[in-house]
Short mmCIF file of C-alpha atoms in Angstrom, two decimals:
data_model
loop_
_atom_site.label_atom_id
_atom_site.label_comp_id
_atom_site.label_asym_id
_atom_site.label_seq_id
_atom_site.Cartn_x
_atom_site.Cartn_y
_atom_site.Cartn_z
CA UNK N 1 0.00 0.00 0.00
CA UNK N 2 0.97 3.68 -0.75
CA UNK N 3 2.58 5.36 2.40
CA UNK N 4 1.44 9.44 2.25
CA UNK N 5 4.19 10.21 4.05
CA UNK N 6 6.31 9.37 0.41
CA UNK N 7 4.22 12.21 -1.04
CA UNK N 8 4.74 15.92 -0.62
CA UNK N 9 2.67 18.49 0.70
CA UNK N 10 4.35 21.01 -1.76
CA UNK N 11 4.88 20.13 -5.12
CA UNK N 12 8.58 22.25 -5.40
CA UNK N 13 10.17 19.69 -2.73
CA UNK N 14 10.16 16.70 -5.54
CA UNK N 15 13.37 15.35 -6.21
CA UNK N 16 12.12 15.81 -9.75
CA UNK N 17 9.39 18.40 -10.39
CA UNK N 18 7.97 17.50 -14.14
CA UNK N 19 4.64 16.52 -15.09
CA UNK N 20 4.81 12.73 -14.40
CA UNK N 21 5.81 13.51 -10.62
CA UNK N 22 3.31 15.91 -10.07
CA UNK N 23 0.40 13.57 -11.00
CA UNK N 24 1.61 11.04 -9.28
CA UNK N 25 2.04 12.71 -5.80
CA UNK N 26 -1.33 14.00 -6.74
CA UNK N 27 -2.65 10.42 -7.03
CA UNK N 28 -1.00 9.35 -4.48
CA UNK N 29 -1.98 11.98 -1.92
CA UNK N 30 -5.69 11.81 -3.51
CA UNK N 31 -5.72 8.15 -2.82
CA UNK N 32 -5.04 8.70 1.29
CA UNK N 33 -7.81 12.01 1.32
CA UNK N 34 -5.05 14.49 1.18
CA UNK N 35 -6.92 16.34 -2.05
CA UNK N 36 -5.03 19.40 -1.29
CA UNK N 37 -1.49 20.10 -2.63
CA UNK N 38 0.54 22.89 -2.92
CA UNK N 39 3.14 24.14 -5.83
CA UNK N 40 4.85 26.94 -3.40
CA UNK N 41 1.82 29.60 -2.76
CA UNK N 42 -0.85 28.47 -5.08
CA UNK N 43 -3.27 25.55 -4.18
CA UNK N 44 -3.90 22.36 -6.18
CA UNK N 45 -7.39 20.55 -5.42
CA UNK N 46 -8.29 17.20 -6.66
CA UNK N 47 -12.07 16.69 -6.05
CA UNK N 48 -12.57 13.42 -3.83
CA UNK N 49 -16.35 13.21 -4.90
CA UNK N 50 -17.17 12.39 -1.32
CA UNK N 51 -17.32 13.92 2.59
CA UNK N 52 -14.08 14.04 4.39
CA UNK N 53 -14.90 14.28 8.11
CA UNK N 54 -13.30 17.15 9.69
CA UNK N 55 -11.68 18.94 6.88
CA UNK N 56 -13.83 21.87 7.29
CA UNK N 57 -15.82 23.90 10.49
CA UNK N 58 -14.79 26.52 12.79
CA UNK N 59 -12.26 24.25 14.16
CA UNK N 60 -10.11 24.06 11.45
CA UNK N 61 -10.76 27.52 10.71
CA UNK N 62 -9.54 28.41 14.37
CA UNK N 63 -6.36 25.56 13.67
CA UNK N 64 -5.33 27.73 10.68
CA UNK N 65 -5.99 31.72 11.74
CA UNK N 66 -2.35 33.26 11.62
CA UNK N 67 -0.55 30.28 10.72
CA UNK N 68 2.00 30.53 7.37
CA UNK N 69 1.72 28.66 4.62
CA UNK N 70 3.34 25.35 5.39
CA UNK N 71 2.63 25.34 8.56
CA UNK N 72 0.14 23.06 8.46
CA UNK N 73 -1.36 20.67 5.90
CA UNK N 74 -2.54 22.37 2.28
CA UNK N 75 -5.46 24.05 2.69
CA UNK N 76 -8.07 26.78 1.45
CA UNK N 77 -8.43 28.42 4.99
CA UNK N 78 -4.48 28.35 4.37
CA UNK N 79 -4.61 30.32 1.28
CA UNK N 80 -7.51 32.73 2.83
CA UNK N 81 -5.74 33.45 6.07
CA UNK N 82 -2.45 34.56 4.24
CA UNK N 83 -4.97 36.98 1.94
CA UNK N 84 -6.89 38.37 4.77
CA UNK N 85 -3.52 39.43 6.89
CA UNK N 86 -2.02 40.77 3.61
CA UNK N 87 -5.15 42.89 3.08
CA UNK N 88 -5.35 43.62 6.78
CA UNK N 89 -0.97 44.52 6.71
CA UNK N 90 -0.89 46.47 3.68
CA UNK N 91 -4.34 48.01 3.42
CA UNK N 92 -4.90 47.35 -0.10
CA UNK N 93 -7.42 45.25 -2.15
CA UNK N 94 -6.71 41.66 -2.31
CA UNK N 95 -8.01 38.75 -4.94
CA UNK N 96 -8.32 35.09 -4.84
CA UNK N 97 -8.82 33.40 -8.51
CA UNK N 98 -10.21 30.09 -8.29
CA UNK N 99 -9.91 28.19 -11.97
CA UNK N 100 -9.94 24.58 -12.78
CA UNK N 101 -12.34 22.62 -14.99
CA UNK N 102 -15.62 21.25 -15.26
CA UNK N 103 -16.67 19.19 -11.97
CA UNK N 104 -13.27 20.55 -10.32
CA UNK N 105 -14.97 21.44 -7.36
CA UNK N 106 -14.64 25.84 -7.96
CA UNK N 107 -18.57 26.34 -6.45
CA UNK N 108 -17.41 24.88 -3.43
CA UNK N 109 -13.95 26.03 -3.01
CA UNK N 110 -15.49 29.13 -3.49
CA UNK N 111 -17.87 27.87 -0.29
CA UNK N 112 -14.90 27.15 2.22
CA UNK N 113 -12.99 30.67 1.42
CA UNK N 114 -15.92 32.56 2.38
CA UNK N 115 -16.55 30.79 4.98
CA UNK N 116 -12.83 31.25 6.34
CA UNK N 117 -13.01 34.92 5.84
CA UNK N 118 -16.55 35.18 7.75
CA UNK N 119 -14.89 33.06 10.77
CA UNK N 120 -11.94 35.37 10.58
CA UNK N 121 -13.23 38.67 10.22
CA UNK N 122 -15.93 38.03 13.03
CA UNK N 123 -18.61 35.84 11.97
CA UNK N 124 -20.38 35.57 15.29
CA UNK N 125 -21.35 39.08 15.17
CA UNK N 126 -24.74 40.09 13.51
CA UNK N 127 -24.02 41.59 11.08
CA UNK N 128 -21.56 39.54 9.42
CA UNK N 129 -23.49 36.53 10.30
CA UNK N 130 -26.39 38.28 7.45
CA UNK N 131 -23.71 38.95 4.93
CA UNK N 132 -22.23 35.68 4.99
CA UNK N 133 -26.09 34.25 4.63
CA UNK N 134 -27.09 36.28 1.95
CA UNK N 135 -23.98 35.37 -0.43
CA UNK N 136 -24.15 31.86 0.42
CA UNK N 137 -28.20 31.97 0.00
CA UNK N 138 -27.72 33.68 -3.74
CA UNK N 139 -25.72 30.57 -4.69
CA UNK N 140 -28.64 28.53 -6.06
CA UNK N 141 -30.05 31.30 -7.76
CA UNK N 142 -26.85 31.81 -9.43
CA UNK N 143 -26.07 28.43 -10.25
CA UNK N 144 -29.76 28.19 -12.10
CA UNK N 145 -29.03 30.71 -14.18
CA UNK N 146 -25.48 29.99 -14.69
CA UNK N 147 -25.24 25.82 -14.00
CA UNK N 148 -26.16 23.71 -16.59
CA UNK N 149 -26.14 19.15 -17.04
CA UNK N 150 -23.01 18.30 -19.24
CA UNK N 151 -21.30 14.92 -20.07
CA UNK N 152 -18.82 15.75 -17.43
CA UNK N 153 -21.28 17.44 -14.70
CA UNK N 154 -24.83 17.33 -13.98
CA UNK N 155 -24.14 20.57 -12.34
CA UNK N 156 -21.44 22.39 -14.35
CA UNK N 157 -21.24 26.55 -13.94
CA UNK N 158 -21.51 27.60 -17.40
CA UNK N 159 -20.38 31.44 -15.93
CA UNK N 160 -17.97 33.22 -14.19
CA UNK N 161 -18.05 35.88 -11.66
CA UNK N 162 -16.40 38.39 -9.76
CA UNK N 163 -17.49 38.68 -6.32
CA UNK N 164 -16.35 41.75 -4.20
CA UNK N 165 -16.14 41.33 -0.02
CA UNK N 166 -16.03 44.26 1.91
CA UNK N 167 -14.04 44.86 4.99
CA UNK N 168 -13.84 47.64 7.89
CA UNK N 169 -11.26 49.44 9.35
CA UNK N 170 -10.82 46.62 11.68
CA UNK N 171 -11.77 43.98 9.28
CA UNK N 172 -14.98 43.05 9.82
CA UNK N 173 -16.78 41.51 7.28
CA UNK N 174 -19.55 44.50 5.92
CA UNK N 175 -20.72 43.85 2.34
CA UNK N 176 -20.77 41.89 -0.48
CA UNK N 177 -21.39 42.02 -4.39
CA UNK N 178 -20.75 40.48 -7.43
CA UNK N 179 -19.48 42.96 -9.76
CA UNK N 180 -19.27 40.54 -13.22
CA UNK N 181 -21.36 37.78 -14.45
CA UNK N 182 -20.15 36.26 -17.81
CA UNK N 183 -22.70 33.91 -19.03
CA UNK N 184 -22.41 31.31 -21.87
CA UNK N 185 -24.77 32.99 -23.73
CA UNK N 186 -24.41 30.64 -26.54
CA UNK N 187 -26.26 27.59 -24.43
CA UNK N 188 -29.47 29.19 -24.01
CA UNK N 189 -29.80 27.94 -27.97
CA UNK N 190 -27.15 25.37 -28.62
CA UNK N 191 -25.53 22.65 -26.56
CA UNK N 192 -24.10 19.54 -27.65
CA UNK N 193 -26.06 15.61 -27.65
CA UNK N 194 -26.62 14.87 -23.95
CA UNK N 195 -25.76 18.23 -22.23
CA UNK N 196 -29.02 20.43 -21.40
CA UNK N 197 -29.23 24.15 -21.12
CA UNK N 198 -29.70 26.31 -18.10
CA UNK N 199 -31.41 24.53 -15.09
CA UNK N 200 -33.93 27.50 -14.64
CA UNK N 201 -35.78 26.39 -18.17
CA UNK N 202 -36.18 23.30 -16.61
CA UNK N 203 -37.61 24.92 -13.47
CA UNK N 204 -39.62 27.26 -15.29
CA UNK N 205 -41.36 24.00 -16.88
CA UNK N 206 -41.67 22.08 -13.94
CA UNK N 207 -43.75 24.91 -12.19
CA UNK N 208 -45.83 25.09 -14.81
CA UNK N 209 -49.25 23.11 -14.88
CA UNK N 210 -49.88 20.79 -17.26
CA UNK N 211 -52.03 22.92 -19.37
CA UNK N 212 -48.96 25.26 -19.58
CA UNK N 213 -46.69 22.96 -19.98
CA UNK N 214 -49.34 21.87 -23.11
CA UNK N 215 -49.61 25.15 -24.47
CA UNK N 216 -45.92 25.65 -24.92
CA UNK N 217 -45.20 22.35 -26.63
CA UNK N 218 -48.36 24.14 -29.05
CA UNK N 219 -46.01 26.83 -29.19
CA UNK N 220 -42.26 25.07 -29.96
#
């Protein structure tokens, strides 16, 4: 059996840092629920398809607040913590970009770094308790008008966005916004054998009655 302690949390300590060595601490580290690896300061996630226990919560987020990167195993809250004390240092705007494929898990990483910076920045107060509600209660309307059934995802965000946190003085979580939504415009009309377009046609239909759903089959 595979030992994890062969693999690397950090990609740059391989003997021999190409390609084929990459994947395979990847793999390996994948295969023992390690699905996060770094390559010096940015974050590699493999998605597990499954719950980890204890990989998430307040107590992790509490393990993590201050630490440097390294410090402890790979992790999101890593990544946030080191964003929110640079923003909180140097008093200047900070950004995150989370990229990857279809089905990489981006929704949810998305998830665990606002969570992080809503534990950080004071989540138990009121007020950031609301904000952090309301952007994690828009998700499903965003992700019907932006998430769409592919071969690769039955839930696949056909859009990007920007979102915008705001912070206080002492930095307190305040506001939130999403400044850019780029849609794949070109699904609403075309999408290839065995994909679907946006979920909230499908929702629209399924509220419908059956006499509506009767008159627009008349209508297509």
């Amino acid at each position: 059996m595979d030992d994890v302690s062969a693999t690397s949390a950090d990609n740059t300590s391989l003997v021999y840092m190409n390609e084929a060595t990459i994947v395979e601490n990847l793999r390996l580290r994948h295969r023992h629920n390690h699905i996060y690896t770094y390559t010096a300061s940015v974050l590699l996630a493999v998605n597990p398809y499954k719950e980890i226990a204890g990989l998430y919560g307040d107590t992790q987020c509490a393990l993590y607040r201050g630490k440097h990167i390294g410090t402890l195993p790979p992790h999101p809250y890593a990544i946030a913590d080191q964003v929110y004390r640079a923003f909180m240092h140097e008093r200047t705007s900070q950004a995150l970009l989370i990229s990857g494929e279809s089905g990489a898990g981006k929704t949810e990483t998305a998830k665990i770094v606002m969570q992080y910076l809503s534990f950080i920045s004071g989540a138990a107060s009121d007020p950031t308790s609301r904000v952090q509600a309301r952007v994690l209660h828009a998700q499903p309307i965003l992700e019907s008008f932006g998430n769409a059934a592919t071969m690769r995802n039955s839930n696949s965000s056909r859009f990007g966005k920007y979102s915008q946190l705001l912070f206080d003085a002492d930095g307190a979580l305040t506001d939130a916004s999403i400044k850019t939504y780029l849609l794949e415009s070109s699904r609403v009309v075309h999408h290839n054998e065995g994909e679907r377009t946006y979920h909230c046609f499908y929702e629209m239909l399924a509220g419908l009655s059956e006499i509506g759903r009767a008159s627009c089959r008349e209508r297509v």
